[in-house]
PDB file of C-alpha atoms (C1' of nucleotides) in Angstrom:
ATOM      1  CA  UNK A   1       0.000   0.000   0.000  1.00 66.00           C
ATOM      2  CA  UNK A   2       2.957   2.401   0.887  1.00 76.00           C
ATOM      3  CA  UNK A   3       4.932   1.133  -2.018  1.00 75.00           C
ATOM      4  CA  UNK A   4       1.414   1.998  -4.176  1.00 80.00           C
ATOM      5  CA  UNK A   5       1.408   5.232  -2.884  1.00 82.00           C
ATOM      6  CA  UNK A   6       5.033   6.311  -3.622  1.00 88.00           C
ATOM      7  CA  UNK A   7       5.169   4.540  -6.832  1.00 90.00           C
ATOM      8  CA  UNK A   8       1.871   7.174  -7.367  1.00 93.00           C
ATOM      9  CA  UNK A   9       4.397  10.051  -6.019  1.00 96.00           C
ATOM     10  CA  UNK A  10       7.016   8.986  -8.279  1.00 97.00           C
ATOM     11  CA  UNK A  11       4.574   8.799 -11.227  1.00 97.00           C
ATOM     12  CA  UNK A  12       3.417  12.082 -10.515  1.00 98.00           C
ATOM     13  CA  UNK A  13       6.104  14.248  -9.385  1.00 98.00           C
ATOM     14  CA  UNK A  14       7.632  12.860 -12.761  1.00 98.00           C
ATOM     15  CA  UNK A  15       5.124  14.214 -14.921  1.00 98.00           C
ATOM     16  CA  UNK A  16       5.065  17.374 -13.655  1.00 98.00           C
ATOM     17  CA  UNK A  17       8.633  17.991 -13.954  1.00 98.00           C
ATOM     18  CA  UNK A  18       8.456  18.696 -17.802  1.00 98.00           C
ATOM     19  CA  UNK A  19       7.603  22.111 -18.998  1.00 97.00           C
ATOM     20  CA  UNK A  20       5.503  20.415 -22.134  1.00 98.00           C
ATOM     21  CA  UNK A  21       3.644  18.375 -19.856  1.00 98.00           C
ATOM     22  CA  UNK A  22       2.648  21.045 -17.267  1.00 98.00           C
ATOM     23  CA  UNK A  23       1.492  23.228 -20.602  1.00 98.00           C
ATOM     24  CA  UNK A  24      -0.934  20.218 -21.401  1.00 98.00           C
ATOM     25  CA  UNK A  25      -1.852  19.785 -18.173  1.00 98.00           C
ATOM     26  CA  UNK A  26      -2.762  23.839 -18.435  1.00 97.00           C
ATOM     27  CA  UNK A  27      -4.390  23.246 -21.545  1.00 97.00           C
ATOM     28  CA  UNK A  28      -6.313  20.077 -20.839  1.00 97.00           C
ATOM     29  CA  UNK A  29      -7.858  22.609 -18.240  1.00 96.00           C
ATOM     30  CA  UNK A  30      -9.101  24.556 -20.419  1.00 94.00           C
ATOM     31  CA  UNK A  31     -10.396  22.249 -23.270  1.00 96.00           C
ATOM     32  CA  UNK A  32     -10.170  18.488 -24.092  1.00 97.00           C
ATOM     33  CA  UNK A  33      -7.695  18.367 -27.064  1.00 98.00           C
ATOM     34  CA  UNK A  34      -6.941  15.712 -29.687  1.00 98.00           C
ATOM     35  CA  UNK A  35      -3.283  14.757 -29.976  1.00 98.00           C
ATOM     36  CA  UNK A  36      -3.358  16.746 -33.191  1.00 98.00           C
ATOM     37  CA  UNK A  37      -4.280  19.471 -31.320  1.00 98.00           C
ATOM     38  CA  UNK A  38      -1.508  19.644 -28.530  1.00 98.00           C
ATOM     39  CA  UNK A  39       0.927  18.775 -31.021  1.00 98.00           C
ATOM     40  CA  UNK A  40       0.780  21.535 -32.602  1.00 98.00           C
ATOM     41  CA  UNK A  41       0.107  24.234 -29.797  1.00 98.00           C
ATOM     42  CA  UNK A  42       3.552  22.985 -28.311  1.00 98.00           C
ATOM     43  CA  UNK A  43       5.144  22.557 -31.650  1.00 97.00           C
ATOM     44  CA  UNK A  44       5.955  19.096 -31.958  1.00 98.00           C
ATOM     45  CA  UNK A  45       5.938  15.899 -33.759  1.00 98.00           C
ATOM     46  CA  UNK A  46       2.221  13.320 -33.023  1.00 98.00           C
ATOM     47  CA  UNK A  47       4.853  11.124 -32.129  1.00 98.00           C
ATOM     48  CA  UNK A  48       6.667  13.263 -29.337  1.00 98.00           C
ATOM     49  CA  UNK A  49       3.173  14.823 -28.222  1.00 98.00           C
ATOM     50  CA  UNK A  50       1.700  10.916 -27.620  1.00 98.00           C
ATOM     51  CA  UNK A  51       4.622   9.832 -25.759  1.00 98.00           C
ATOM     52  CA  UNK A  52       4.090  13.190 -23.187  1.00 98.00           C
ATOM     53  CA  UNK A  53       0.237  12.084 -22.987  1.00 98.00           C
ATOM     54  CA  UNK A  54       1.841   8.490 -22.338  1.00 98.00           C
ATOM     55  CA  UNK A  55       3.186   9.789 -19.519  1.00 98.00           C
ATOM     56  CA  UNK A  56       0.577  11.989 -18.246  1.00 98.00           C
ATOM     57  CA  UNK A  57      -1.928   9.135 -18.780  1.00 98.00           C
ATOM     58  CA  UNK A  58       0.502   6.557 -16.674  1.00 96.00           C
ATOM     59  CA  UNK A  59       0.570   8.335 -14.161  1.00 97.00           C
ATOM     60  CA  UNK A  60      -3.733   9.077 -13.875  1.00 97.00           C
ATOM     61  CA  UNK A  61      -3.740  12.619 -14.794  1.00 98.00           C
ATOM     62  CA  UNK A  62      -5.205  12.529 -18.120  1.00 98.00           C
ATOM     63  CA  UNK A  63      -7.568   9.959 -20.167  1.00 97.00           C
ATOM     64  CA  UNK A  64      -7.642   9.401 -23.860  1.00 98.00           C
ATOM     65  CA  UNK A  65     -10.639   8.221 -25.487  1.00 97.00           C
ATOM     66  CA  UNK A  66      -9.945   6.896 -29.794  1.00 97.00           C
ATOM     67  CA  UNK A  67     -13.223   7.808 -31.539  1.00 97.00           C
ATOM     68  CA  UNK A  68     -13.185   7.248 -35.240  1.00 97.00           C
ATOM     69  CA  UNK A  69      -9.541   8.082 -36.126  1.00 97.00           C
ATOM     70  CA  UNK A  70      -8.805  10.546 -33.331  1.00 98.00           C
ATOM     71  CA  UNK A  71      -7.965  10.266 -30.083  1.00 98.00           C
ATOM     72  CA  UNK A  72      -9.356  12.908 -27.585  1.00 98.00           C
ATOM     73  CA  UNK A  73      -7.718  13.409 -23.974  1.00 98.00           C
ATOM     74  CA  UNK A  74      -8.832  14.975 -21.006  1.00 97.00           C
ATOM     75  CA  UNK A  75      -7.924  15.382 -17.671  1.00 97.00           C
ATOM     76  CA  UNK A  76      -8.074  11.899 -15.496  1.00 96.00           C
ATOM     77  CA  UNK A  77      -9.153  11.291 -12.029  1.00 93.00           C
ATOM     78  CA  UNK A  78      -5.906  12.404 -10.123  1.00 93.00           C
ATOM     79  CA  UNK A  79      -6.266  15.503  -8.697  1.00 94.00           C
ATOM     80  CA  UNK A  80      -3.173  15.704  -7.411  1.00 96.00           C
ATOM     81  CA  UNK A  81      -4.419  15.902  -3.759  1.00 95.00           C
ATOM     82  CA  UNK A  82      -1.788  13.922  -1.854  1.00 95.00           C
ATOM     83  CA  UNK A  83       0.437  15.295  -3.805  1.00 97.00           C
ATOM     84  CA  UNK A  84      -0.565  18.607  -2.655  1.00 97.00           C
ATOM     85  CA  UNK A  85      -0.843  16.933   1.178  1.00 96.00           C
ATOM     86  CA  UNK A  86       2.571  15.686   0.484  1.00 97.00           C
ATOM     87  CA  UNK A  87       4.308  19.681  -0.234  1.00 97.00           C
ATOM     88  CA  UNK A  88       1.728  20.553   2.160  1.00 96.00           C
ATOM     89  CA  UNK A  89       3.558  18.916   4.717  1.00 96.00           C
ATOM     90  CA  UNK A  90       6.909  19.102   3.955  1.00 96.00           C
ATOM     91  CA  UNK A  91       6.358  23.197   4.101  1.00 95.00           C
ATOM     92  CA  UNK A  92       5.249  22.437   7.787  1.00 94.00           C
ATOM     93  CA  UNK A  93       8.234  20.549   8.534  1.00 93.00           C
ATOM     94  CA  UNK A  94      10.106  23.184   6.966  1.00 93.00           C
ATOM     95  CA  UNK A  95       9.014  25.511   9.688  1.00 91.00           C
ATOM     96  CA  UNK A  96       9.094  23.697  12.558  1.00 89.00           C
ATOM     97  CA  UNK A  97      12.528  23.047  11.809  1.00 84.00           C
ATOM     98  CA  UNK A  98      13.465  26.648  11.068  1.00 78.00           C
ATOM     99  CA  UNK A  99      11.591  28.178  14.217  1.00 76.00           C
ATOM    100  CA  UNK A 100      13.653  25.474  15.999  1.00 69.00           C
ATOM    101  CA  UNK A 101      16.385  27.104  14.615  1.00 63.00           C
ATOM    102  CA  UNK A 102      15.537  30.455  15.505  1.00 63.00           C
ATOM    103  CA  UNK A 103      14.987  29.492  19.348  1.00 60.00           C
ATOM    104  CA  UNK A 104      18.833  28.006  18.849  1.00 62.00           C
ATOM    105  CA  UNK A 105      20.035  31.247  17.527  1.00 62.00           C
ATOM    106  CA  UNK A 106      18.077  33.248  19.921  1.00 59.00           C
ATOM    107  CA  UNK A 107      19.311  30.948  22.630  1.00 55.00           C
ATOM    108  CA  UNK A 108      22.664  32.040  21.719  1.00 55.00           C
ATOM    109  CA  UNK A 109      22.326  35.413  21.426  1.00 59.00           C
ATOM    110  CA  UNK A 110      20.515  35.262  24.743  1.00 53.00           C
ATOM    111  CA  UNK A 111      23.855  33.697  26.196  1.00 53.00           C
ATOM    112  CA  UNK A 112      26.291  35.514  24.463  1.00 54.00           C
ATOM    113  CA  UNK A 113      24.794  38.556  26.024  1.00 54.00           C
ATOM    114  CA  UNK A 114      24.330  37.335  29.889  1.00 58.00           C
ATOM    115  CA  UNK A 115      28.171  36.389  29.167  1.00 52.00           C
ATOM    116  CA  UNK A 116      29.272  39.996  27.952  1.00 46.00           C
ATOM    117  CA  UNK A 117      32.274  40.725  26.399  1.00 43.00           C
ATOM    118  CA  UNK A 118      34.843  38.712  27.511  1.00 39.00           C
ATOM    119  CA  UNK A 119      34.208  35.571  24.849  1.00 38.00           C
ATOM    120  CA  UNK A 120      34.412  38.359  22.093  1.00 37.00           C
ATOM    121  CA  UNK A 121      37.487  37.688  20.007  1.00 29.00           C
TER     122      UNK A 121
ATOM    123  CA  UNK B   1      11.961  34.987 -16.203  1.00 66.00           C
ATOM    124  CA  UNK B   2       9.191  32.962 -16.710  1.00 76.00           C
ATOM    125  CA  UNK B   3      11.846  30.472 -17.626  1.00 75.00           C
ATOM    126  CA  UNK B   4      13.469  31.156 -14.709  1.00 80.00           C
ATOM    127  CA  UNK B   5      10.774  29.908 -13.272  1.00 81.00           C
ATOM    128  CA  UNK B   6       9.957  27.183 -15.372  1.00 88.00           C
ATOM    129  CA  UNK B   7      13.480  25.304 -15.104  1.00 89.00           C
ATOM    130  CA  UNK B   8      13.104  25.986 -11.364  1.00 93.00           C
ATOM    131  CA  UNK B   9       9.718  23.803 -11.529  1.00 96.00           C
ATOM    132  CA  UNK B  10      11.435  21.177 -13.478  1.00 97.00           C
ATOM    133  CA  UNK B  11      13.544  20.751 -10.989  1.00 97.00           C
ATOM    134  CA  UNK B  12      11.796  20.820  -8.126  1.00 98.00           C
ATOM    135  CA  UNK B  13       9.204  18.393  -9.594  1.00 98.00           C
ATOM    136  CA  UNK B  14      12.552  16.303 -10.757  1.00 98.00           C
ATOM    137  CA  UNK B  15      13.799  16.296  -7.127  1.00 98.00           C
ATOM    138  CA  UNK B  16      10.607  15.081  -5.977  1.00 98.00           C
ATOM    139  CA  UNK B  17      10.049  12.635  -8.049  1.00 98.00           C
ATOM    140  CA  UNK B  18      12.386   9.889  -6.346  1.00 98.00           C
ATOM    141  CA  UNK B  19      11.148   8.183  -3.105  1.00 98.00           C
ATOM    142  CA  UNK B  20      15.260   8.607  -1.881  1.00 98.00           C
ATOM    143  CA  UNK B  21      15.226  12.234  -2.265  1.00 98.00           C
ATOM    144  CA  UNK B  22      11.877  12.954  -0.737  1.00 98.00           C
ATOM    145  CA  UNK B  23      12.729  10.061   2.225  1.00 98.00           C
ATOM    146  CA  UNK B  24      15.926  12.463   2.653  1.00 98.00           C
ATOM    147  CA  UNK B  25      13.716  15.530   2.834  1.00 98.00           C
ATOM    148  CA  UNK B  26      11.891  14.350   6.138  1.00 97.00           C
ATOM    149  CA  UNK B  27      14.939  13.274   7.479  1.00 97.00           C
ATOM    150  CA  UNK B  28      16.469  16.760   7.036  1.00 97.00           C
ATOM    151  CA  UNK B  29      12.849  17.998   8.479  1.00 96.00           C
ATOM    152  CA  UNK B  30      13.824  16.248  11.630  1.00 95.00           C
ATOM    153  CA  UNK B  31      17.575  16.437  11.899  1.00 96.00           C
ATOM    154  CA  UNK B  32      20.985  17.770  10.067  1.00 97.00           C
ATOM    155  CA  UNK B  33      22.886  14.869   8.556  1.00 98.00           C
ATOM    156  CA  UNK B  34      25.533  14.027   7.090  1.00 98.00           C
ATOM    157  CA  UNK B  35      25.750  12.288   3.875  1.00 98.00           C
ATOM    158  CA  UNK B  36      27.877   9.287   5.911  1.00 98.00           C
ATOM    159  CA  UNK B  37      24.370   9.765   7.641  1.00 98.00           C
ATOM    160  CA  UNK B  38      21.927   9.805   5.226  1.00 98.00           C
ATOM    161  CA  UNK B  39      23.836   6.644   3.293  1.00 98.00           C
ATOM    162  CA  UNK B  40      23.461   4.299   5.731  1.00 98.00           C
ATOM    163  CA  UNK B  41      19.533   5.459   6.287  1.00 98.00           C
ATOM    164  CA  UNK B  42      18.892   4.753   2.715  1.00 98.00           C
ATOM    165  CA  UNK B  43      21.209   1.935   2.377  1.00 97.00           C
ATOM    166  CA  UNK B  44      23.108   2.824  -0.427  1.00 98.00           C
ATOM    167  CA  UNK B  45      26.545   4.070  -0.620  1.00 98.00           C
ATOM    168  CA  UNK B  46      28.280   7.476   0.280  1.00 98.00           C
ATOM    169  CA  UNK B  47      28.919   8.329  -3.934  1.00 98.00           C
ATOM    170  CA  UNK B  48      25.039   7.415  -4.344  1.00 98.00           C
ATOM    171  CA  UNK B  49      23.845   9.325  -1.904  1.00 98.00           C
ATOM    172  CA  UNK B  50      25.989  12.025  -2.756  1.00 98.00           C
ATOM    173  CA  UNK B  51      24.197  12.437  -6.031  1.00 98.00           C
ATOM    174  CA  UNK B  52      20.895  12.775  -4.453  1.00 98.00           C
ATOM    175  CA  UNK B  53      22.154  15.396  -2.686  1.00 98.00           C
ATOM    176  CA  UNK B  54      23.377  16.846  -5.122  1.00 98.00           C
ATOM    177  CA  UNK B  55      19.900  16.910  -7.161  1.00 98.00           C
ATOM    178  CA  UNK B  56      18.168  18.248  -4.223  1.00 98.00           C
ATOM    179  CA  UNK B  57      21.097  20.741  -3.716  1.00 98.00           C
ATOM    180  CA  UNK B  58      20.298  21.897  -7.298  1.00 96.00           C
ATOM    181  CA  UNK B  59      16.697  22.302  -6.741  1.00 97.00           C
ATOM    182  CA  UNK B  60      17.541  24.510  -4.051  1.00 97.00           C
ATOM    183  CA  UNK B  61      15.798  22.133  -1.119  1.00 98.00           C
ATOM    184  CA  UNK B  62      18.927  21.290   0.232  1.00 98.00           C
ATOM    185  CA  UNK B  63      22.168  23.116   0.986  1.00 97.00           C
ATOM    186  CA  UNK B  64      25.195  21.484   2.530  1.00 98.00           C
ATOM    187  CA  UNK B  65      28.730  22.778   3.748  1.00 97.00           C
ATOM    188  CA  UNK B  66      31.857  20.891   4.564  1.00 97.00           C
ATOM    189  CA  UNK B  67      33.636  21.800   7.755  1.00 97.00           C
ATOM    190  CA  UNK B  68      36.325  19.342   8.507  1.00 97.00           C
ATOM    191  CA  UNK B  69      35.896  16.094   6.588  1.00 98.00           C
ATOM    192  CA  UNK B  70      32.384  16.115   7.002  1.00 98.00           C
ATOM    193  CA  UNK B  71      29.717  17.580   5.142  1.00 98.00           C
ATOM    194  CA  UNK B  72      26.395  18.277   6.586  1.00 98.00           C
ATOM    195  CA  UNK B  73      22.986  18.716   4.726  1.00 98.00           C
ATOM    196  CA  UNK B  74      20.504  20.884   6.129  1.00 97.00           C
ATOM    197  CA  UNK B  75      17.319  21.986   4.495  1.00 97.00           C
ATOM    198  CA  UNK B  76      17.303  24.333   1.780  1.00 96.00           C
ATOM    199  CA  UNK B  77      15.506  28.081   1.378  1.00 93.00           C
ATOM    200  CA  UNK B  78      13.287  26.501  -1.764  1.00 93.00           C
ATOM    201  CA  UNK B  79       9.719  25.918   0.801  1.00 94.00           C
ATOM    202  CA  UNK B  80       7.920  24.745  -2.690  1.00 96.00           C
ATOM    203  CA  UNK B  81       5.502  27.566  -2.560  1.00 95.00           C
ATOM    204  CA  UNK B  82       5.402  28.121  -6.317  1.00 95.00           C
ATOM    205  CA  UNK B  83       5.535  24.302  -6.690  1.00 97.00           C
ATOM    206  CA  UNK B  84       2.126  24.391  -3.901  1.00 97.00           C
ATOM    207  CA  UNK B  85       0.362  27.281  -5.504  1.00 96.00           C
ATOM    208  CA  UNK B  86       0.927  25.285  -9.072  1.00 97.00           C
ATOM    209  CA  UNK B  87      -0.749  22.521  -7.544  1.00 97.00           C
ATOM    210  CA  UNK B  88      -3.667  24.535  -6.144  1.00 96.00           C
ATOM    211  CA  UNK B  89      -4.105  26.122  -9.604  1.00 96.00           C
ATOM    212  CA  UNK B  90      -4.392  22.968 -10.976  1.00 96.00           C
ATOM    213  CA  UNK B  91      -6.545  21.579  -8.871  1.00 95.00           C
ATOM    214  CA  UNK B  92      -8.997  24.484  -9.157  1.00 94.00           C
ATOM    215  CA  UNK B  93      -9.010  23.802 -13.269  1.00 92.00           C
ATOM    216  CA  UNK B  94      -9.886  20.285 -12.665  1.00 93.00           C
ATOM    217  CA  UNK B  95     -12.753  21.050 -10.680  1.00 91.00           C
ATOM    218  CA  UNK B  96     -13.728  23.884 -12.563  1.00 89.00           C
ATOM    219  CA  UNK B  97     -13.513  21.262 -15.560  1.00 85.00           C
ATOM    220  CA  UNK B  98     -15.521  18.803 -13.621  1.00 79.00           C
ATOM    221  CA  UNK B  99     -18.159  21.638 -12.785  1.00 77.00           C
ATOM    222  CA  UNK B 100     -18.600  22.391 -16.466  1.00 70.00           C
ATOM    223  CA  UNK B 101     -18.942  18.576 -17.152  1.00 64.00           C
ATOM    224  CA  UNK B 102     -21.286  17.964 -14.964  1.00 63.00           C
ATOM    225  CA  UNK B 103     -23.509  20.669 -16.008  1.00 60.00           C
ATOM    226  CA  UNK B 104     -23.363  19.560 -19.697  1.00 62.00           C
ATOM    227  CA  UNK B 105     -24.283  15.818 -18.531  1.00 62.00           C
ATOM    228  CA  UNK B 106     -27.110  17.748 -16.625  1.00 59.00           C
ATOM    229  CA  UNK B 107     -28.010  19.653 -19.550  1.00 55.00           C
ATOM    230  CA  UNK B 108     -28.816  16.723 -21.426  1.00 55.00           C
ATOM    231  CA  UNK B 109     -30.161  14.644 -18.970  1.00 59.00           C
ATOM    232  CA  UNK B 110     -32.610  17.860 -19.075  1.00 52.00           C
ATOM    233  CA  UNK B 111     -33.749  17.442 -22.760  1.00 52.00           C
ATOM    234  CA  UNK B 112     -33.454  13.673 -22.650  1.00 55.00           C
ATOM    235  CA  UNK B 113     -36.392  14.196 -19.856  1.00 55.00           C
ATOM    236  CA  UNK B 114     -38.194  16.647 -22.215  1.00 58.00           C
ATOM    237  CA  UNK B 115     -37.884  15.414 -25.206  1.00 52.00           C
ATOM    238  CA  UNK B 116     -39.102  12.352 -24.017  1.00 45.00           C
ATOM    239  CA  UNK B 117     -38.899   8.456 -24.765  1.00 44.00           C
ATOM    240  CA  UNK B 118     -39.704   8.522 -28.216  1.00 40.00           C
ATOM    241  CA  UNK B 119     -35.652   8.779 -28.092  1.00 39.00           C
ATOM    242  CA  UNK B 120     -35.233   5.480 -26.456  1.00 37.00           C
ATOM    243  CA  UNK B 121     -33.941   3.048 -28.669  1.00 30.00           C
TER     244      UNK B 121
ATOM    245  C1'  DT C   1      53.082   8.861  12.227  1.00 79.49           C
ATOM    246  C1'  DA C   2      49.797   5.163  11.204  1.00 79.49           C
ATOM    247  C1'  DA C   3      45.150   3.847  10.866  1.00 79.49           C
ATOM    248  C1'  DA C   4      40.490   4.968  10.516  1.00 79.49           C
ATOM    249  C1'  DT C   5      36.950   8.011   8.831  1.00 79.49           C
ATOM    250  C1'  DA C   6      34.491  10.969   5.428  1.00 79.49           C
ATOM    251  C1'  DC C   7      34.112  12.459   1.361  1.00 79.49           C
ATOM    252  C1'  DT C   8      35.174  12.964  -3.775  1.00 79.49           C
ATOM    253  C1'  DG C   9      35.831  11.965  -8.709  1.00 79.49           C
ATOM    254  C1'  DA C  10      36.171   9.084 -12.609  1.00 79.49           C
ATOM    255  C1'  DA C  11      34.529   5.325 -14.937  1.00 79.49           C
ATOM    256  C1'  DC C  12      31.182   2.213 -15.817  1.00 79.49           C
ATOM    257  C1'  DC C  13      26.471   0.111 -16.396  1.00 79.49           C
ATOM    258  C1'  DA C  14      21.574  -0.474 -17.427  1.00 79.49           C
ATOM    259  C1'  DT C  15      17.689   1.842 -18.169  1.00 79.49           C
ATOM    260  C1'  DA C  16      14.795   6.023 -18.892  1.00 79.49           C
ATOM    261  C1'  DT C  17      13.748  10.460 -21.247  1.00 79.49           C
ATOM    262  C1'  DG C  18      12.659  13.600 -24.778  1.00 79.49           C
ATOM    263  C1'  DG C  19      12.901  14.017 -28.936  1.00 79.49           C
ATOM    264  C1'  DT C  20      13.188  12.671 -34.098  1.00 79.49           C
ATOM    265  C1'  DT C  21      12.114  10.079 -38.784  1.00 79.49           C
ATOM    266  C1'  DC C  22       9.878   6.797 -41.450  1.00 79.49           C
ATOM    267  C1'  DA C  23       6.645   3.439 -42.680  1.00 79.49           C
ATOM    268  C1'  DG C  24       2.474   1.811 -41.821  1.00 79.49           C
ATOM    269  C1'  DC C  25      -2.857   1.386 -40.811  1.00 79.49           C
ATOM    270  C1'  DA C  26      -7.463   3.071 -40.105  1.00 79.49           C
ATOM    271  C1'  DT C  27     -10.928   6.281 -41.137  1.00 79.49           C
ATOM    272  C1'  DC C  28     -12.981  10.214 -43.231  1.00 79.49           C
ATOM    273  C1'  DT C  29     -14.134  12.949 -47.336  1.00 79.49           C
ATOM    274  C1'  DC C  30     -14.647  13.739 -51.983  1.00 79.49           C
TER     275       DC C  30
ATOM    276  C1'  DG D   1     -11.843   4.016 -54.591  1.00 79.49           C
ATOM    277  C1'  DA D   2      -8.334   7.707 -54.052  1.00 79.49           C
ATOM    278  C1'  DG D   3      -6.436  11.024 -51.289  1.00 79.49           C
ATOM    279  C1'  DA D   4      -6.150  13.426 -47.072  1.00 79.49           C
ATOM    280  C1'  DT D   5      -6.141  13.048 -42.140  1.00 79.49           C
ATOM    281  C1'  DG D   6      -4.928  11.144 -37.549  1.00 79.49           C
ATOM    282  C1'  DC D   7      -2.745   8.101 -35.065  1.00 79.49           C
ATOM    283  C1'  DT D   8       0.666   4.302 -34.097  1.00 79.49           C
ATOM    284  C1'  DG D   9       4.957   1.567 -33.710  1.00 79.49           C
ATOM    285  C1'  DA D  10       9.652   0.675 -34.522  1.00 79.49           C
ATOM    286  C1'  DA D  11      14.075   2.359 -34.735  1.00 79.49           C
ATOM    287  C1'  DC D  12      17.294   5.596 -33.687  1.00 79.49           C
ATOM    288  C1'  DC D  13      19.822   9.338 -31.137  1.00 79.49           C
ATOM    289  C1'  DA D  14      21.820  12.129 -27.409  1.00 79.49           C
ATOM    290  C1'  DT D  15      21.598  12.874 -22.905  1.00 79.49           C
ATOM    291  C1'  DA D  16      20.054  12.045 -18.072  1.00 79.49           C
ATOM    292  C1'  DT D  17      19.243   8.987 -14.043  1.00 79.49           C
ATOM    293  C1'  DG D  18      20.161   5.954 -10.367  1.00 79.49           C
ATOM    294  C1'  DG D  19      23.052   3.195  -9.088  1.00 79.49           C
ATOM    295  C1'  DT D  20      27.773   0.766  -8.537  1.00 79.49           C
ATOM    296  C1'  DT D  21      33.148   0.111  -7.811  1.00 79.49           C
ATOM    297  C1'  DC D  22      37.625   1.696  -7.229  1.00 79.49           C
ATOM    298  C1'  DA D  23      41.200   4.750  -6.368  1.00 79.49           C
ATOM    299  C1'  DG D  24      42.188   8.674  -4.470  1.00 79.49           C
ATOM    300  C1'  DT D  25      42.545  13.035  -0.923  1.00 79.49           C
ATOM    301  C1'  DA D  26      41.883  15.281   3.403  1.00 79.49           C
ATOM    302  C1'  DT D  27      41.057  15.114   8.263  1.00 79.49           C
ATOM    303  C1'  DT D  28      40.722  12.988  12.718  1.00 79.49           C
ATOM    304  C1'  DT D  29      42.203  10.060  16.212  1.00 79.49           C
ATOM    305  C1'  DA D  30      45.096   6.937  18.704  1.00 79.49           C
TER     306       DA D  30
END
DNA sequence: TAAATACTGAACCATATGGTTCAGCATCTC
DNA sequence: GAGATGCTGAACCATATGGTTCAGTATTTA
C-alpha cells in the first residue's frame, strides 16, 4: 500500500517535472484536445506529443478516449491531492525546523549577552 | 523569467520525483545529517547518496557545507511555494472542468427528460 | 606517524527520457 | 476508390538517471 502510494508520487512528481507536460496539463484545463491538437500548440511531432500524454496518462492525470480516427484526452481522475498533502507537509516541517532554529540562535544570542564581552574575540 | 521559473519547476518536480530524495527531505525535516548519515539510512553508498544530494542541492531544497571532513545537509531556502500554488491552480481547473462537465451531462439529462422516450432506442 | 573516517571523482552500467524520422494502418471525405 | 487526415509503432539518437566500484585526498584520532 505504501509502495502503491510512492510509486503514485514517483509517477506524478515525474510528470510534472516537464515544462511540455505542465502546458498540457494547463491546456487540458481549459479544453479536451486531440493529440493533433496539442501537437501543434507545443510545436511538436504526433509522435513526441503521444509519448508526453503516455506519460501523463501513466501516471492518472489525463484519459484518452480513440473515436473514429482521433484520439481525444482529457484530464483523469488524479487531482493531485496527496500530492498537494505531500508539499503541504513538507512546508510544515520546513518551519518547525526553522523556528527550531531560531529558538537556537536566539538561545545564543541570549547567552552571548548574559556572558558579555569577555568571549568576544 | 518565466523560464526562470519554469526550469526551477522542473527541478523541483525532478527532485521530488524519487522516493530517496523525498525520504531524505523528512529526514532533514527532523535532523541535520551528514551524507555518511543519510547513506546508511537509505542503504546505499556514500557516492550514491551524494548524487541525491546533489539533485536536491540543485533544486535549491537542500544546501550542505563541509567543515572538517564532514559535510552536513541541512534543508534548503526553496519551501515549494510556487511548486504548492501550481498545484492549487491545478486543482482548481480540474474542478472547474468537472463543474462544467457535470452541467453539460445535466443539460442533457434535461432534454433527454423533455424530449421524451420517443428517443429510447 | 599510522590507521580509521568521510568524502570525492572518474569510470562504468543499465535503463529512462525527450525528442526525431519513417513506414504503416485506419478512417474520413470527396 | 483515391487522397487526405490522424494516429501508431519501430528504430534511432543524445543525454540524463540511479546506481555501482575503485582509487584517491583530506582530516581525525590513537
Amino acid at each position: 500500500m505504501v509502495q502503491h502510494l510512492q510509486a503514485h508520487f514517483d509517477a506524478a512528481f515525474a510528470a510534472l517535472s516537464d515544462v511540455t507536460r505542465r502546458g498540457v496539463l494547463e491546456q487540458l484545463g481549459r479544453a479536451d484536445a486531440s493529440i493533433t491538437n496539442l501537437a501543434e500548440r507545443f510545436e511538436m511531432t504526433l509522435t513526441g506529443m503521444k509519448k508526453h500524454v503516455g506519460v501523463l496518462e501513466q501516471a492518472g492525470l489525463v484519459v484518452t478516449e480513440k473515436v473514429g480516427r482521433v484520439r481525444t484526452c482529457r484530464l483523469g481522475r488524479c487531482r493531485l491531492a496527496e500530492e498537494a498533502a505531500w508539499i503541504e507537509r513538507y512546508r510544515r516541517l520546513w518551519e518547525a525546523r526553522f523556528d527550531e532554529l531560531d529558538t537556537v540562535v536566539e538561545e545564543l544570542t541570549r547567552k552571548e549577552k548574559a556572558h558579555g564581552r569577555k568571549r568576544r574575540q
